[in-house]
Amino acid sequence: FGVSGIIAAASTDGILIASKEHAHRIKERLALAPQIPMYEEKRWGSCRVLSYGKDASGVETMIKQVRLAAGKSTSYHVHHRRQELLTVATGSAEVILEEQRYRLNAGDVLKIPAGAKHGIKAITPLELVEVLLGSDLAQEDITRIALDW
């Protein structure tokens, strides 16, 4: 309240506040930041980035909250530059990992190595915590093998 001469923009990706005098530097500053969508809606549900970081050796870590609607599934796909650690928070799922099918329930954890073909199908409404470890997490590192499985 009572602050003049500022520009404020808010979205699911964050809040940006700048003085009007420095507004011309917004594009310059955004070019330095990783271009990671913080929230996405997908054909199967939604995902929200909770945390992102990069260590001194260049290894990136991203933590996501992932929700799948009952009966919906991700594609059968592979990531080449990252591994995934999935923890089922609520619900149950069928997972296909390298042609093998598994059932996961609340509290179960699954490690998916880089280069492993996989997909997730929600049996009930499903919420996962997904930890991604690798490089170039801001880039789309996915090769889809089959949309439905």
CSV table of C-alpha atoms in Angstrom, one decimal:
chain,number,residue,atom,x,y,z
A,1,PHE,CA,0.0,0.0,0.0
A,2,GLY,CA,1.1,3.5,-0.7
A,3,VAL,CA,4.0,2.5,-3.0
A,4,SER,CA,4.3,4.4,-6.2
A,5,GLY,CA,6.3,4.0,-9.4
A,6,ILE,CA,6.4,0.2,-9.5
A,7,ILE,CA,5.3,-2.6,-11.8
A,8,ALA,CA,4.1,-5.9,-10.3
A,9,ALA,CA,3.2,-9.0,-12.3
A,10,ALA,CA,2.0,-12.2,-10.8
A,11,SER,CA,1.5,-15.7,-12.3
A,12,THR,CA,1.8,-19.3,-11.3
A,13,ASP,CA,5.5,-19.0,-12.1
A,14,GLY,CA,6.1,-16.3,-9.5
A,15,ILE,CA,5.9,-12.6,-8.7
A,16,LEU,CA,8.0,-9.9,-10.4
A,17,ILE,CA,8.3,-6.4,-9.0
A,18,ALA,CA,10.3,-3.7,-10.6
A,19,SER,CA,10.5,0.1,-10.5
A,20,LYS,CA,9.2,1.8,-13.6
A,21,GLU,CA,12.6,3.3,-14.1
A,22,HIS,CA,14.1,-0.2,-14.4
A,23,ALA,CA,11.2,-1.9,-16.3
A,24,HIS,CA,13.3,-2.0,-19.5
A,25,ARG,CA,15.7,-4.5,-17.7
A,26,ILE,CA,12.9,-7.1,-17.2
A,27,LYS,CA,13.7,-9.1,-20.4
A,28,GLU,CA,17.4,-8.9,-19.7
A,29,ARG,CA,16.9,-10.4,-16.2
A,30,LEU,CA,14.5,-13.1,-17.3
A,31,ALA,CA,17.0,-14.2,-19.9
A,32,LEU,CA,19.3,-15.2,-17.1
A,33,ALA,CA,16.7,-17.3,-15.2
A,34,PRO,CA,16.0,-20.9,-16.1
A,35,GLN,CA,12.8,-21.0,-18.2
A,36,ILE,CA,11.0,-23.7,-16.2
A,37,PRO,CA,7.2,-23.6,-16.1
A,38,MET,CA,6.3,-23.8,-12.5
A,39,TYR,CA,2.8,-25.1,-13.2
A,40,GLU,CA,1.4,-27.2,-16.1
A,41,GLU,CA,-1.9,-28.7,-17.0
A,42,LYS,CA,-1.6,-32.0,-19.0
A,43,ARG,CA,-4.1,-34.3,-20.7
A,44,TRP,CA,-3.7,-36.6,-17.6
A,45,GLY,CA,-3.7,-34.0,-14.8
A,46,SER,CA,-1.3,-31.3,-13.6
A,47,CYS,CA,2.2,-30.8,-12.1
A,48,ARG,CA,3.7,-28.0,-10.0
A,49,VAL,CA,7.4,-27.4,-9.4
A,50,LEU,CA,8.0,-27.1,-5.7
A,51,SER,CA,11.8,-26.7,-5.8
A,52,TYR,CA,14.6,-26.4,-8.3
A,53,GLY,CA,18.4,-26.1,-7.8
A,54,LYS,CA,21.8,-26.8,-9.3
A,55,ASP,CA,24.8,-27.8,-7.3
A,56,ALA,CA,28.4,-26.7,-7.9
A,57,SER,CA,29.1,-29.7,-10.2
A,58,GLY,CA,26.1,-28.9,-12.4
A,59,VAL,CA,23.7,-31.6,-11.2
A,60,GLU,CA,20.2,-30.2,-11.2
A,61,THR,CA,17.4,-31.2,-8.8
A,62,MET,CA,13.7,-30.5,-9.3
A,63,ILE,CA,10.9,-31.6,-6.9
A,64,LYS,CA,7.4,-31.7,-8.4
A,65,GLN,CA,3.9,-32.3,-7.1
A,66,VAL,CA,2.1,-34.4,-9.8
A,67,ARG,CA,-1.6,-35.2,-9.9
A,68,LEU,CA,-3.2,-37.7,-12.3
A,69,ALA,CA,-7.0,-38.1,-12.7
A,70,ALA,CA,-8.4,-41.6,-12.1
A,71,GLY,CA,-8.1,-43.7,-15.3
A,72,LYS,CA,-5.6,-41.3,-16.9
A,73,SER,CA,-2.0,-42.1,-17.8
A,74,THR,CA,1.2,-40.5,-19.0
A,75,SER,CA,2.7,-41.8,-22.2
A,76,TYR,CA,5.1,-44.7,-22.3
A,77,HIS,CA,8.4,-42.7,-22.6
A,78,VAL,CA,12.0,-42.4,-21.7
A,79,HIS,CA,14.3,-39.6,-20.3
A,80,HIS,CA,17.9,-39.7,-21.3
A,81,ARG,CA,19.5,-37.0,-19.1
A,82,ARG,CA,17.6,-37.5,-15.8
A,83,GLN,CA,16.5,-40.1,-13.3
A,84,GLU,CA,13.2,-39.9,-11.4
A,85,LEU,CA,12.3,-40.9,-7.9
A,86,LEU,CA,8.5,-41.2,-7.4
A,87,THR,CA,6.7,-41.3,-4.0
A,88,VAL,CA,3.0,-42.0,-4.0
A,89,ALA,CA,1.4,-39.5,-1.6
A,90,THR,CA,-2.3,-40.6,-2.2
A,91,GLY,CA,-4.1,-43.0,-4.4
A,92,SER,CA,-2.9,-46.0,-6.3
A,93,ALA,CA,-1.3,-46.5,-9.7
A,94,GLU,CA,-0.1,-49.0,-12.3
A,95,VAL,CA,3.4,-48.4,-13.5
A,96,ILE,CA,5.1,-49.9,-16.5
A,97,LEU,CA,8.9,-49.9,-16.3
A,98,GLU,CA,10.9,-51.6,-19.0
A,99,GLU,CA,7.9,-53.7,-20.1
A,100,GLN,CA,7.1,-54.9,-16.5
A,101,ARG,CA,4.0,-53.7,-14.7
A,102,TYR,CA,3.8,-52.9,-11.0
A,103,ARG,CA,1.1,-51.6,-8.7
A,104,LEU,CA,2.0,-48.7,-6.4
A,105,ASN,CA,0.0,-47.4,-3.4
A,106,ALA,CA,0.3,-44.5,-1.0
A,107,GLY,CA,3.8,-44.6,0.6
A,108,ASP,CA,5.4,-46.6,-2.1
A,109,VAL,CA,8.6,-45.3,-3.7
A,110,LEU,CA,10.0,-46.1,-7.2
A,111,LYS,CA,13.4,-45.2,-8.7
A,112,ILE,CA,13.4,-44.8,-12.5
A,113,PRO,CA,16.9,-44.7,-13.9
A,114,ALA,CA,17.9,-42.4,-16.8
A,115,GLY,CA,17.2,-44.3,-20.0
A,116,ALA,CA,14.5,-46.6,-18.6
A,117,LYS,CA,11.2,-46.7,-20.5
A,118,HIS,CA,8.2,-46.0,-18.2
A,119,GLY,CA,4.7,-44.7,-17.8
A,120,ILE,CA,2.2,-44.2,-15.0
A,121,LYS,CA,-1.5,-44.8,-14.9
A,122,ALA,CA,-3.8,-43.6,-12.1
A,123,ILE,CA,-6.1,-46.3,-10.8
A,124,THR,CA,-7.7,-43.8,-8.4
A,125,PRO,CA,-7.0,-40.1,-8.2
A,126,LEU,CA,-3.3,-40.0,-7.7
A,127,GLU,CA,-0.8,-37.6,-6.2
A,128,LEU,CA,2.9,-38.1,-6.5
A,129,VAL,CA,6.0,-36.3,-5.3
A,130,GLU,CA,8.6,-36.6,-8.1
A,131,VAL,CA,12.3,-35.9,-7.6
A,132,LEU,CA,14.2,-35.4,-10.8
A,133,LEU,CA,18.0,-35.6,-10.8
A,134,GLY,CA,20.1,-34.9,-13.9
A,135,SER,CA,21.1,-32.2,-16.4
A,136,ASP,CA,19.1,-29.7,-18.5
A,137,LEU,CA,15.9,-30.3,-16.4
A,138,ALA,CA,14.6,-27.1,-17.9
A,139,GLN,CA,14.6,-28.7,-21.4
A,140,GLU,CA,12.1,-31.2,-22.6
A,141,ASP,CA,14.1,-34.5,-22.2
A,142,ILE,CA,11.5,-37.0,-23.4
A,143,THR,CA,11.1,-39.5,-26.2
A,144,ARG,CA,7.6,-40.8,-26.4
A,145,ILE,CA,7.3,-44.5,-27.3
A,146,ALA,CA,3.5,-44.8,-27.1
A,147,LEU,CA,0.8,-42.3,-26.1
A,148,ASP,CA,-1.5,-45.1,-24.7
A,149,TRP,CA,-0.4,-48.4,-23.2
